[in-house]
């Protein structure tokens, strides 16, 4: 499914207690975001390690999480910091923890009528 034409999914919000990243934010945008690098460098660094520049310029967070590949950088960070994924359909929005989302069969806990709307991370996921 191509989500590129959907409005409102291309944003990166670091203003609150959590970092929220819209589903169609490109890996390159996460890599180069000064706000993300300052507030959650782990994700910014993970994004810069994804494949090559062509993939980072086209690849999105929802594609990475939707693929549910345990070797993927963004899914690994999501699980490591107990992030959450917000899923939406035409009739509901639900939030699921990353650990629960990425099931053992590597399919992800997404239903046929849902798509990823955003992911969230705590700004300080690790105790100081």
N, CA, C and O atoms as CSV, one atom per row, in Angstrom:
chain,resi,resn,atom,element,x,y,z
A,1,UNK,N,N,0.838,-1.168,0.000
A,1,UNK,CA,C,0.000,0.000,0.000
A,1,UNK,C,C,0.892,1.242,0.000
A,1,UNK,O,O,1.856,1.325,0.761
A,2,UNK,N,N,0.568,2.177,-0.837
A,2,UNK,CA,C,1.321,3.425,-0.912
A,2,UNK,C,C,0.630,4.471,-0.046
A,2,UNK,O,O,-0.485,4.895,-0.352
A,3,UNK,N,N,1.284,4.886,1.026
A,3,UNK,CA,C,0.708,5.873,1.944
A,3,UNK,C,C,1.200,7.289,1.661
A,3,UNK,O,O,0.841,8.216,2.387
A,4,UNK,N,N,1.999,7.474,0.638
A,4,UNK,CA,C,2.601,8.784,0.368
A,4,UNK,C,C,1.596,9.900,0.148
A,4,UNK,O,O,1.889,11.050,0.474
A,5,UNK,N,N,0.431,9.608,-0.390
A,5,UNK,CA,C,-0.544,10.650,-0.672
A,5,UNK,C,C,-1.439,11.010,0.502
A,5,UNK,O,O,-2.291,11.889,0.372
A,6,UNK,N,N,-1.271,10.356,1.641
A,6,UNK,CA,C,-2.127,10.626,2.794
A,6,UNK,C,C,-1.646,11.871,3.536
A,6,UNK,O,O,-0.466,12.000,3.859
A,7,UNK,N,N,-2.570,12.775,3.795
A,7,UNK,CA,C,-2.240,14.015,4.504
A,7,UNK,C,C,-2.082,13.759,5.999
A,7,UNK,O,O,-2.733,12.880,6.563
A,8,UNK,N,N,-1.225,14.526,6.620
A,8,UNK,CA,C,-1.100,14.525,8.061
A,8,UNK,C,C,-0.226,13.440,8.656
A,8,UNK,O,O,-0.197,13.290,9.878
A,9,UNK,N,N,0.489,12.678,7.841
A,9,UNK,CA,C,1.333,11.606,8.371
A,9,UNK,C,C,2.821,11.912,8.234
A,9,UNK,O,O,3.658,11.075,8.571
A,10,UNK,N,N,3.155,13.101,7.745
A,10,UNK,CA,C,4.551,13.489,7.536
A,10,UNK,C,C,4.936,14.567,8.552
A,10,UNK,O,O,5.032,15.747,8.215
A,11,UNK,N,N,5.154,14.142,9.805
A,11,UNK,CA,C,5.517,15.102,10.841
A,11,UNK,C,C,6.424,14.437,11.869
A,11,UNK,O,O,6.408,13.219,12.046
A,12,UNK,N,N,7.197,15.250,12.523
A,12,UNK,CA,C,8.097,14.808,13.583
A,12,UNK,C,C,7.924,15.804,14.727
A,12,UNK,O,O,8.342,16.956,14.610
A,13,UNK,N,N,7.317,15.376,15.825
A,13,UNK,CA,C,6.998,16.267,16.935
A,13,UNK,C,C,7.843,15.901,18.155
A,13,UNK,O,O,7.714,14.808,18.707
A,14,UNK,N,N,8.699,16.816,18.560
A,14,UNK,CA,C,9.550,16.594,19.730
A,14,UNK,C,C,9.199,17.565,20.859
A,14,UNK,O,O,9.988,17.742,21.788
A,15,UNK,N,N,8.023,18.196,20.787
A,15,UNK,CA,C,7.700,19.274,21.728
A,15,UNK,C,C,7.199,18.805,23.091
A,15,UNK,O,O,7.369,19.527,24.073
A,16,UNK,N,N,6.596,17.641,23.189
A,16,UNK,CA,C,6.037,17.175,24.461
A,16,UNK,C,C,6.982,16.254,25.209
A,16,UNK,O,O,8.190,16.257,24.971
A,17,UNK,N,N,6.420,15.464,26.116
A,17,UNK,CA,C,7.210,14.493,26.874
A,17,UNK,C,C,7.608,13.295,26.019
A,17,UNK,O,O,8.538,12.557,26.343
A,18,UNK,N,N,6.885,13.124,24.928
A,18,UNK,CA,C,7.171,12.021,24.011
A,18,UNK,C,C,7.589,12.583,22.662
A,18,UNK,O,O,7.295,13.730,22.325
A,19,UNK,N,N,8.274,11.753,21.909
A,19,UNK,CA,C,8.583,12.077,20.525
A,19,UNK,C,C,7.588,11.302,19.686
A,19,UNK,O,O,7.456,10.087,19.835
A,20,UNK,N,N,6.893,11.994,18.812
A,20,UNK,CA,C,5.914,11.335,17.942
A,20,UNK,C,C,6.340,11.556,16.501
A,20,UNK,O,O,6.608,12.680,16.077
A,21,UNK,N,N,6.396,10.461,15.761
A,21,UNK,CA,C,6.857,10.518,14.380
A,21,UNK,C,C,5.788,9.935,13.477
A,21,UNK,O,O,5.406,8.773,13.617
A,22,UNK,N,N,5.311,10.748,12.550
A,22,UNK,CA,C,4.297,10.314,11.604
A,22,UNK,C,C,4.816,9.211,10.696
A,22,UNK,O,O,6.015,9.105,10.440
A,23,UNK,N,N,3.897,8.401,10.219
A,23,UNK,CA,C,4.234,7.183,9.491
A,23,UNK,C,C,5.046,7.402,8.219
A,23,UNK,O,O,5.867,6.555,7.866
A,24,UNK,N,N,4.838,8.509,7.528
A,24,UNK,CA,C,5.550,8.646,6.253
A,24,UNK,C,C,6.772,9.569,6.332
A,24,UNK,O,O,7.233,10.099,5.322
A,25,UNK,N,N,7.277,9.746,7.541
A,25,UNK,CA,C,8.542,10.467,7.701
A,25,UNK,C,C,9.654,9.574,7.141
A,25,UNK,O,O,9.746,8.396,7.487
A,26,UNK,N,N,10.462,10.121,6.306
A,26,UNK,CA,C,11.558,9.379,5.671
A,26,UNK,C,C,12.692,9.128,6.676
A,26,UNK,O,O,12.905,9.908,7.605
A,27,UNK,N,N,13.398,8.040,6.466
A,27,UNK,CA,C,14.552,7.736,7.312
A,27,UNK,C,C,15.554,8.890,7.276
A,27,UNK,O,O,16.140,9.248,8.298
A,28,UNK,N,N,15.739,9.456,6.111
A,28,UNK,CA,C,16.692,10.562,5.953
A,28,UNK,C,C,16.267,11.773,6.784
A,28,UNK,O,O,17.114,12.472,7.340
A,29,UNK,N,N,14.950,12.025,6.869
A,29,UNK,CA,C,14.457,13.131,7.685
A,29,UNK,C,C,14.746,12.897,9.164
A,29,UNK,O,O,15.078,13.835,9.888
A,30,UNK,N,N,14.621,11.638,9.617
A,30,UNK,CA,C,14.951,11.317,11.010
A,30,UNK,C,C,16.445,11.460,11.248
A,30,UNK,O,O,16.883,11.940,12.294
A,31,UNK,N,N,17.207,11.040,10.269
A,31,UNK,CA,C,18.664,11.126,10.366
A,31,UNK,C,C,19.131,12.572,10.478
A,31,UNK,O,O,20.032,12.872,11.261
A,32,UNK,N,N,18.527,13.471,9.705
A,32,UNK,CA,C,18.995,14.856,9.603
A,32,UNK,C,C,18.272,15.841,10.517
A,32,UNK,O,O,18.639,17.015,10.557
A,33,UNK,N,N,17.252,15.393,11.253
A,33,UNK,CA,C,16.492,16.306,12.103
A,33,UNK,C,C,17.322,16.766,13.302
A,33,UNK,O,O,17.682,15.944,14.146
A,34,UNK,N,N,17.638,18.076,13.397
A,34,UNK,CA,C,18.387,18.569,14.560
A,34,UNK,C,C,17.609,18.358,15.865
A,34,UNK,O,O,18.204,18.053,16.899
A,35,UNK,N,N,16.293,18.520,15.820
A,35,UNK,CA,C,15.477,18.345,17.027
A,35,UNK,C,C,15.510,16.897,17.499
A,35,UNK,O,O,15.646,16.638,18.694
A,36,UNK,N,N,15.389,15.956,16.574
A,36,UNK,CA,C,15.424,14.543,16.954
A,36,UNK,C,C,16.811,14.161,17.459
A,36,UNK,O,O,16.939,13.449,18.455
A,37,UNK,N,N,17.837,14.629,16.780
A,37,UNK,CA,C,19.210,14.308,17.199
A,37,UNK,C,C,19.491,14.860,18.603
A,37,UNK,O,O,20.191,14.222,19.389
A,38,UNK,N,N,18.958,16.017,18.912
A,38,UNK,CA,C,19.189,16.615,20.237
A,38,UNK,C,C,18.391,15.907,21.329
A,38,UNK,O,O,18.866,15.772,22.456
A,39,UNK,N,N,17.183,15.457,20.999
A,39,UNK,CA,C,16.302,14.909,22.033
A,39,UNK,C,C,16.319,13.393,22.125
A,39,UNK,O,O,16.044,12.837,23.188
A,40,UNK,N,N,16.642,12.708,21.017
A,40,UNK,CA,C,16.672,11.245,21.039
A,40,UNK,C,C,17.672,10.775,19.990
A,40,UNK,O,O,17.279,10.247,18.949
A,41,UNK,N,N,18.981,10.967,20.262
A,41,UNK,CA,C,19.994,10.646,19.258
A,41,UNK,C,C,20.016,9.175,18.840
A,41,UNK,O,O,20.464,8.862,17.736
A,42,UNK,N,N,19.545,8.270,19.694
A,42,UNK,CA,C,19.546,6.849,19.353
A,42,UNK,C,C,18.790,6.590,18.055
A,42,UNK,O,O,19.260,5.843,17.197
A,43,UNK,N,N,17.632,7.199,17.913
A,43,UNK,CA,C,16.828,6.975,16.707
A,43,UNK,C,C,17.449,7.651,15.497
A,43,UNK,O,O,17.410,7.101,14.396
A,44,UNK,N,N,18.011,8.808,15.679
A,44,UNK,CA,C,18.670,9.517,14.595
A,44,UNK,C,C,19.866,8.711,14.071
A,44,UNK,O,O,20.078,8.606,12.863
A,45,UNK,N,N,20.634,8.150,14.994
A,45,UNK,CA,C,21.788,7.332,14.617
A,45,UNK,C,C,21.337,6.046,13.938
A,45,UNK,O,O,21.944,5.614,12.958
A,46,UNK,N,N,20.268,5.430,14.457
A,46,UNK,CA,C,19.733,4.212,13.835
A,46,UNK,C,C,19.292,4.498,12.400
A,46,UNK,O,O,19.527,3.688,11.503
A,47,UNK,N,N,18.654,5.648,12.185
A,47,UNK,CA,C,18.185,6.003,10.851
A,47,UNK,C,C,19.344,6.190,9.872
A,47,UNK,O,O,19.229,5.821,8.703
A,48,UNK,N,N,20.444,6.752,10.331
A,48,UNK,CA,C,21.576,6.982,9.426
A,48,UNK,C,C,22.285,5.684,9.048
A,48,UNK,O,O,23.075,5.670,8.104
A,49,UNK,N,N,22.018,4.600,9.763
A,49,UNK,CA,C,22.653,3.310,9.474
A,49,UNK,C,C,21.805,2.435,8.546
A,49,UNK,O,O,22.228,1.341,8.173
A,50,UNK,N,N,20.630,2.900,8.178
A,50,UNK,CA,C,19.748,2.113,7.313
A,50,UNK,C,C,20.258,2.150,5.883
A,50,UNK,O,O,20.371,3.215,5.277
A,51,UNK,N,N,20.562,0.984,5.355
A,51,UNK,CA,C,20.915,0.779,3.940
A,51,UNK,C,C,21.754,1.918,3.372
A,51,UNK,O,O,22.665,2.418,4.031
A,52,UNK,N,N,21.439,2.321,2.148
A,52,UNK,CA,C,22.147,3.403,1.483
A,52,UNK,C,C,21.283,4.643,1.400
A,52,UNK,O,O,20.125,4.636,1.819
A,53,UNK,N,N,21.848,5.701,0.863
A,53,UNK,CA,C,21.161,6.986,0.779
A,53,UNK,C,C,19.854,6.900,-0.006
A,53,UNK,O,O,18.872,7.538,0.373
A,54,UNK,N,N,19.824,6.135,-1.076
A,54,UNK,CA,C,18.601,6.013,-1.875
A,54,UNK,C,C,17.468,5.441,-1.028
A,54,UNK,O,O,16.343,5.939,-1.072
A,55,UNK,N,N,17.762,4.405,-0.266
A,55,UNK,CA,C,16.742,3.792,0.596
A,55,UNK,C,C,16.314,4.762,1.685
A,55,UNK,O,O,15.122,4.868,1.974
A,56,UNK,N,N,17.259,5.475,2.300
A,56,UNK,CA,C,16.906,6.427,3.359
A,56,UNK,C,C,16.088,7.600,2.821
A,56,UNK,O,O,15.261,8.155,3.545
A,57,UNK,N,N,16.303,7.981,1.574
A,57,UNK,CA,C,15.525,9.066,0.980
A,57,UNK,C,C,14.099,8.647,0.641
A,57,UNK,O,O,13.206,9.492,0.592
A,58,UNK,N,N,13.873,7.365,0.408
A,58,UNK,CA,C,12.538,6.876,0.020
A,58,UNK,C,C,11.842,6.095,1.128
A,58,UNK,O,O,10.618,6.138,1.246
A,59,UNK,N,N,12.620,5.380,1.940
A,59,UNK,CA,C,12.043,4.525,2.971
A,59,UNK,C,C,11.402,5.329,4.085
A,59,UNK,O,O,11.863,6.414,4.437
A,60,UNK,N,N,10.318,4.772,4.640
A,60,UNK,CA,C,9.559,5.463,5.679
A,60,UNK,C,C,9.502,4.635,6.953
A,60,UNK,O,O,9.784,3.436,6.962
A,61,UNK,N,N,9.137,5.298,7.994
A,61,UNK,CA,C,8.987,4.646,9.282
A,61,UNK,C,C,7.893,3.587,9.238
A,61,UNK,O,O,8.067,2.500,9.788
A,62,UNK,N,N,6.758,3.890,8.586
A,62,UNK,CA,C,5.687,2.891,8.534
A,62,UNK,C,C,6.094,1.683,7.709
A,62,UNK,O,O,5.687,0.561,8.008
A,63,UNK,N,N,6.886,1.899,6.683
A,63,UNK,CA,C,7.371,0.774,5.890
A,63,UNK,C,C,8.276,-0.124,6.710
A,63,UNK,O,O,8.185,-1.349,6.630
A,64,UNK,N,N,9.141,0.478,7.492
A,64,UNK,CA,C,10.060,-0.279,8.323
A,64,UNK,C,C,9.313,-1.035,9.423
A,64,UNK,O,O,9.541,-2.228,9.627
A,65,UNK,N,N,8.430,-0.343,10.122
A,65,UNK,CA,C,7.667,-0.998,11.190
A,65,UNK,C,C,6.664,-1.995,10.616
A,65,UNK,O,O,6.461,-3.071,11.178
A,66,UNK,N,N,6.039,-1.637,9.499
A,66,UNK,CA,C,5.052,-2.526,8.880
A,66,UNK,C,C,5.667,-3.820,8.383
A,66,UNK,O,O,5.016,-4.865,8.391
A,67,UNK,N,N,6.904,-3.756,7.955
A,67,UNK,CA,C,7.604,-4.949,7.492
A,67,UNK,C,C,7.888,-5.902,8.654
A,67,UNK,O,O,7.998,-7.113,8.459
A,68,UNK,N,N,8.003,-5.351,9.852
A,68,UNK,CA,C,8.222,-6.118,11.087
A,68,UNK,C,C,9.466,-7.006,11.019
A,68,UNK,O,O,9.476,-8.111,11.561
A,69,UNK,N,N,10.491,-6.527,10.365
A,69,UNK,CA,C,11.745,-7.274,10.266
A,69,UNK,C,C,12.560,-7.033,11.538
A,69,UNK,O,O,12.926,-5.893,11.822
A,70,UNK,N,N,12.852,-8.088,12.310
A,70,UNK,CA,C,13.591,-7.887,13.545
A,70,UNK,C,C,15.008,-7.351,13.329
A,70,UNK,O,O,15.627,-6.853,14.268
A,71,UNK,N,N,15.520,-7.448,12.116
A,71,UNK,CA,C,16.838,-6.904,11.811
A,71,UNK,C,C,16.786,-5.443,11.425
A,71,UNK,O,O,17.831,-4.822,11.229
A,72,UNK,N,N,15.590,-4.875,11.310
A,72,UNK,CA,C,15.442,-3.477,10.929
A,72,UNK,C,C,15.805,-2.546,12.066
A,72,UNK,O,O,15.534,-2.845,13.229
A,73,UNK,N,N,16.410,-1.432,11.742
A,73,UNK,CA,C,16.869,-0.505,12.772
A,73,UNK,C,C,15.729,0.117,13.573
A,73,UNK,O,O,15.773,0.119,14.803
A,74,UNK,N,N,14.714,0.643,12.898
A,74,UNK,CA,C,13.627,1.316,13.621
A,74,UNK,C,C,12.819,0.349,14.481
A,74,UNK,O,O,12.541,0.674,15.635
A,75,UNK,N,N,12.423,-0.838,13.974
A,75,UNK,CA,C,11.726,-1.783,14.851
A,75,UNK,C,C,12.561,-2.174,16.064
A,75,UNK,O,O,12.022,-2.322,17.161
A,76,UNK,N,N,13.851,-2.342,15.886
A,76,UNK,CA,C,14.716,-2.715,17.010
A,76,UNK,C,C,14.747,-1.623,18.068
A,76,UNK,O,O,14.683,-1.911,19.263
A,77,UNK,N,N,14.846,-0.369,17.631
A,77,UNK,CA,C,14.849,0.742,18.587
A,77,UNK,C,C,13.491,0.828,19.269
A,77,UNK,O,O,13.427,1.031,20.482
A,78,UNK,N,N,12.407,0.678,18.518
A,78,UNK,CA,C,11.066,0.723,19.098
A,78,UNK,C,C,10.922,-0.280,20.244
A,78,UNK,O,O,10.408,0.055,21.311
A,79,UNK,N,N,11.373,-1.493,20.017
A,79,UNK,CA,C,11.280,-2.529,21.046
A,79,UNK,C,C,12.224,-2.227,22.203
A,79,UNK,O,O,11.843,-2.369,23.365
A,80,UNK,N,N,13.435,-1.818,21.901
A,80,UNK,CA,C,14.434,-1.576,22.953
A,80,UNK,C,C,14.007,-0.500,23.937
A,80,UNK,O,O,14.325,-0.586,25.123
A,81,UNK,N,N,13.297,0.504,23.465
A,81,UNK,CA,C,12.909,1.608,24.348
A,81,UNK,C,C,11.430,1.571,24.713
A,81,UNK,O,O,10.882,2.552,25.215
A,82,UNK,N,N,10.789,0.432,24.456
A,82,UNK,CA,C,9.374,0.249,24.794
A,82,UNK,C,C,8.501,1.329,24.170
A,82,UNK,O,O,7.640,1.914,24.827
A,83,UNK,N,N,8.743,1.582,22.877
A,83,UNK,CA,C,7.937,2.551,22.145
A,83,UNK,C,C,6.549,1.994,21.870
A,83,UNK,O,O,6.240,0.855,22.220
A,84,UNK,N,N,5.726,2.808,21.243
A,84,UNK,CA,C,4.391,2.345,20.889
A,84,UNK,C,C,4.045,2.763,19.476
A,84,UNK,O,O,4.587,3.727,18.934
A,85,UNK,N,N,3.129,2.012,18.898
A,85,UNK,CA,C,2.706,2.225,17.522
A,85,UNK,C,C,1.211,2.513,17.531
A,85,UNK,O,O,0.431,1.779,18.137
A,86,UNK,N,N,0.820,3.584,16.854
A,86,UNK,CA,C,-0.595,3.902,16.737
A,86,UNK,C,C,-1.073,3.441,15.367
A,86,UNK,O,O,-0.503,3.802,14.337
A,87,UNK,N,N,-2.122,2.643,15.378
A,87,UNK,CA,C,-2.711,2.107,14.155
A,87,UNK,C,C,-4.068,2.764,13.942
A,87,UNK,O,O,-4.765,3.083,14.904
A,88,UNK,N,N,-4.439,2.965,12.687
A,88,UNK,CA,C,-5.732,3.565,12.397
A,88,UNK,C,C,-6.413,2.846,11.245
A,88,UNK,O,O,-5.764,2.257,10.380
A,89,UNK,N,N,-7.729,2.908,11.258
A,89,UNK,CA,C,-8.538,2.404,10.154
A,89,UNK,C,C,-9.642,3.429,9.932
A,89,UNK,O,O,-9.615,4.507,10.526
A,90,UNK,N,N,-10.588,3.111,9.104
A,90,UNK,CA,C,-11.676,4.066,8.854
A,90,UNK,C,C,-12.599,4.213,10.056
A,90,UNK,O,O,-13.324,5.203,10.157
A,91,UNK,N,N,-12.586,3.241,10.974
A,91,UNK,CA,C,-13.515,3.318,12.103
A,91,UNK,C,C,-12.878,3.330,13.487
A,91,UNK,O,O,-13.603,3.381,14.480
A,92,UNK,N,N,-11.566,3.286,13.591
A,92,UNK,CA,C,-10.954,3.319,14.918
A,92,UNK,C,C,-9.475,3.697,14.852
A,92,UNK,O,O,-8.836,3.651,13.801
A,93,UNK,N,N,-8.964,4.072,16.024
A,93,UNK,CA,C,-7.535,4.282,16.240
A,93,UNK,C,C,-7.185,3.480,17.482
A,93,UNK,O,O,-7.903,3.534,18.480
A,94,UNK,N,N,-6.090,2.741,17.428
A,94,UNK,CA,C,-5.654,1.999,18.618
A,94,UNK,C,C,-4.140,2.094,18.738
A,94,UNK,O,O,-3.424,2.271,17.752
A,95,UNK,N,N,-3.680,1.972,19.965
A,95,UNK,CA,C,-2.252,2.041,20.256
A,95,UNK,C,C,-1.815,0.708,20.831
A,95,UNK,O,O,-2.506,0.115,21.659
A,96,UNK,N,N,-0.666,0.250,20.384
A,96,UNK,CA,C,-0.123,-1.024,20.858
A,96,UNK,C,C,1.362,-0.849,21.150
A,96,UNK,O,O,2.069,-0.180,20.396
A,97,UNK,N,N,1.833,-1.440,22.229
A,97,UNK,CA,C,3.251,-1.382,22.565
A,97,UNK,C,C,4.070,-2.107,21.507
A,97,UNK,O,O,3.615,-3.099,20.937
A,98,UNK,N,N,5.267,-1.618,21.246
A,98,UNK,CA,C,6.111,-2.214,20.199
A,98,UNK,C,C,6.407,-3.679,20.474
A,98,UNK,O,O,6.437,-4.490,19.548
A,99,UNK,N,N,6.626,-4.027,21.740
A,99,UNK,CA,C,6.921,-5.422,22.076
A,99,UNK,C,C,5.748,-6.317,21.714
A,99,UNK,O,O,5.946,-7.435,21.238
A,100,UNK,N,N,4.526,-5.838,21.936
A,100,UNK,CA,C,3.341,-6.620,21.574
A,100,UNK,C,C,3.089,-6.597,20.067
A,100,UNK,O,O,2.617,-7.580,19.498
A,101,UNK,N,N,3.402,-5.484,19.432
A,101,UNK,CA,C,3.168,-5.358,17.983
A,101,UNK,C,C,4.004,-6.348,17.184
A,101,UNK,O,O,3.496,-7.026,16.291
A,102,UNK,N,N,5.281,-6.424,17.510
A,102,UNK,CA,C,6.172,-7.301,16.756
A,102,UNK,C,C,6.067,-8.715,17.312
A,102,UNK,O,O,6.741,-9.069,18.279
A,103,UNK,N,N,5.226,-9.501,16.696
A,103,UNK,CA,C,4.976,-10.857,17.181
A,103,UNK,C,C,6.081,-11.817,16.754
A,103,UNK,O,O,6.897,-11.499,15.889
A,104,UNK,N,N,6.093,-12.976,17.362
A,104,UNK,CA,C,7.133,-13.978,17.083
A,104,UNK,C,C,7.116,-14.447,15.638
A,104,UNK,O,O,8.145,-14.873,15.114
A,105,UNK,N,N,5.961,-14.375,14.988
A,105,UNK,CA,C,5.912,-14.834,13.595
A,105,UNK,C,C,6.336,-13.749,12.614
A,105,UNK,O,O,6.241,-13.937,11.401
A,106,UNK,N,N,6.802,-12.617,13.128
A,106,UNK,CA,C,7.336,-11.496,12.342
A,106,UNK,C,C,6.322,-10.913,11.365
A,106,UNK,O,O,6.708,-10.388,10.320
A,107,UNK,N,N,5.039,-10.996,11.686
A,107,UNK,CA,C,4.016,-10.407,10.826
A,107,UNK,C,C,3.539,-9.059,11.335
A,107,UNK,O,O,2.963,-8.276,10.581
A,108,UNK,N,N,3.773,-8.788,12.595
A,108,UNK,CA,C,3.254,-7.551,13.171
A,108,UNK,C,C,1.791,-7.743,13.522
A,108,UNK,O,O,1.110,-8.581,12.931
A,109,UNK,N,N,1.314,-6.981,14.468
A,109,UNK,CA,C,-0.058,-7.122,14.957
A,109,UNK,C,C,-0.994,-6.134,14.280
A,109,UNK,O,O,-1.842,-5.527,14.934
A,110,UNK,N,N,-0.845,-5.977,13.002
A,110,UNK,CA,C,-1.675,-5.044,12.251
A,110,UNK,C,C,-2.771,-5.825,11.525
A,110,UNK,O,O,-2.518,-6.881,10.947
A,111,UNK,N,N,-3.975,-5.295,11.565
A,111,UNK,CA,C,-5.099,-5.953,10.911
A,111,UNK,C,C,-5.179,-5.496,9.460
A,111,UNK,O,O,-4.596,-4.478,9.087
A,112,UNK,N,N,-5.897,-6.249,8.655
A,112,UNK,CA,C,-5.968,-5.983,7.214
A,112,UNK,C,C,-6.513,-4.597,6.886
A,112,UNK,O,O,-6.163,-4.036,5.848
A,113,UNK,N,N,-7.356,-4.034,7.741
A,113,UNK,CA,C,-7.950,-2.722,7.444
A,113,UNK,C,C,-7.233,-1.565,8.142
A,113,UNK,O,O,-7.752,-0.449,8.166
A,114,UNK,N,N,-6.053,-1.812,8.709
A,114,UNK,CA,C,-5.335,-0.779,9.449
A,114,UNK,C,C,-4.059,-0.352,8.737
A,114,UNK,O,O,-3.508,-1.069,7.902
A,115,UNK,N,N,-3.618,0.834,9.099
A,115,UNK,CA,C,-2.285,1.292,8.700
A,115,UNK,C,C,-1.663,2.000,9.878
A,115,UNK,O,O,-2.357,2.443,10.794
A,116,UNK,N,N,-0.350,2.105,9.848
A,116,UNK,CA,C,0.367,2.777,10.924
A,116,UNK,C,C,0.201,4.281,10.752
A,116,UNK,O,O,0.465,4.818,9.676
A,117,UNK,N,N,-0.236,4.959,11.807
A,117,UNK,CA,C,-0.389,6.411,11.781
A,117,UNK,C,C,0.856,7.098,12.329
A,117,UNK,O,O,1.294,8.110,11.782
A,118,UNK,N,N,1.433,6.557,13.406
A,118,UNK,CA,C,2.628,7.166,13.993
A,118,UNK,C,C,3.262,6.193,14.984
A,118,UNK,O,O,2.691,5.155,15.320
A,119,UNK,N,N,4.454,6.558,15.438
A,119,UNK,CA,C,5.105,5.849,16.543
A,119,UNK,C,C,5.467,6.888,17.597
A,119,UNK,O,O,5.644,8.069,17.298
A,120,UNK,N,N,5.573,6.417,18.842
A,120,UNK,CA,C,5.937,7.311,19.944
A,120,UNK,C,C,7.041,6.698,20.784
A,120,UNK,O,O,7.113,5.484,20.978
A,121,UNK,N,N,7.898,7.581,21.273
A,121,UNK,CA,C,8.988,7.213,22.167
A,121,UNK,C,C,8.991,8.201,23.319
A,121,UNK,O,O,8.664,9.373,23.132
A,122,UNK,N,N,9.354,7.748,24.494
A,122,UNK,CA,C,9.616,8.687,25.586
A,122,UNK,C,C,10.898,9.436,25.251
A,122,UNK,O,O,11.815,8.854,24.671
A,123,UNK,N,N,10.979,10.694,25.600
A,123,UNK,CA,C,12.204,11.456,25.327
A,123,UNK,C,C,13.390,10.896,26.078
A,123,UNK,O,O,14.507,10.894,25.561
A,124,UNK,N,N,13.166,10.424,27.282
A,124,UNK,CA,C,14.244,9.855,28.084
A,124,UNK,C,C,13.896,8.411,28.371
A,124,UNK,O,O,13.424,8.094,29.463
A,125,UNK,N,N,14.121,7.531,27.411
A,125,UNK,CA,C,13.719,6.143,27.595
A,125,UNK,C,C,14.595,5.362,28.578
A,125,UNK,O,O,14.180,4.325,29.095
A,126,UNK,N,N,15.790,5.857,28.831
A,126,UNK,CA,C,16.711,5.163,29.711
A,126,UNK,C,C,16.889,5.971,30.989
A,126,UNK,O,O,16.995,7.196,30.933
A,127,UNK,N,N,16.923,5.301,32.147
A,127,UNK,CA,C,17.143,6.054,33.393
A,127,UNK,C,C,18.521,6.726,33.386
A,127,UNK,O,O,19.480,6.183,32.838
A,128,UNK,N,N,18.610,7.904,33.997
A,128,UNK,CA,C,19.908,8.573,34.041
A,128,UNK,C,C,20.652,8.217,35.306
A,128,UNK,O,O,21.769,8.689,35.518
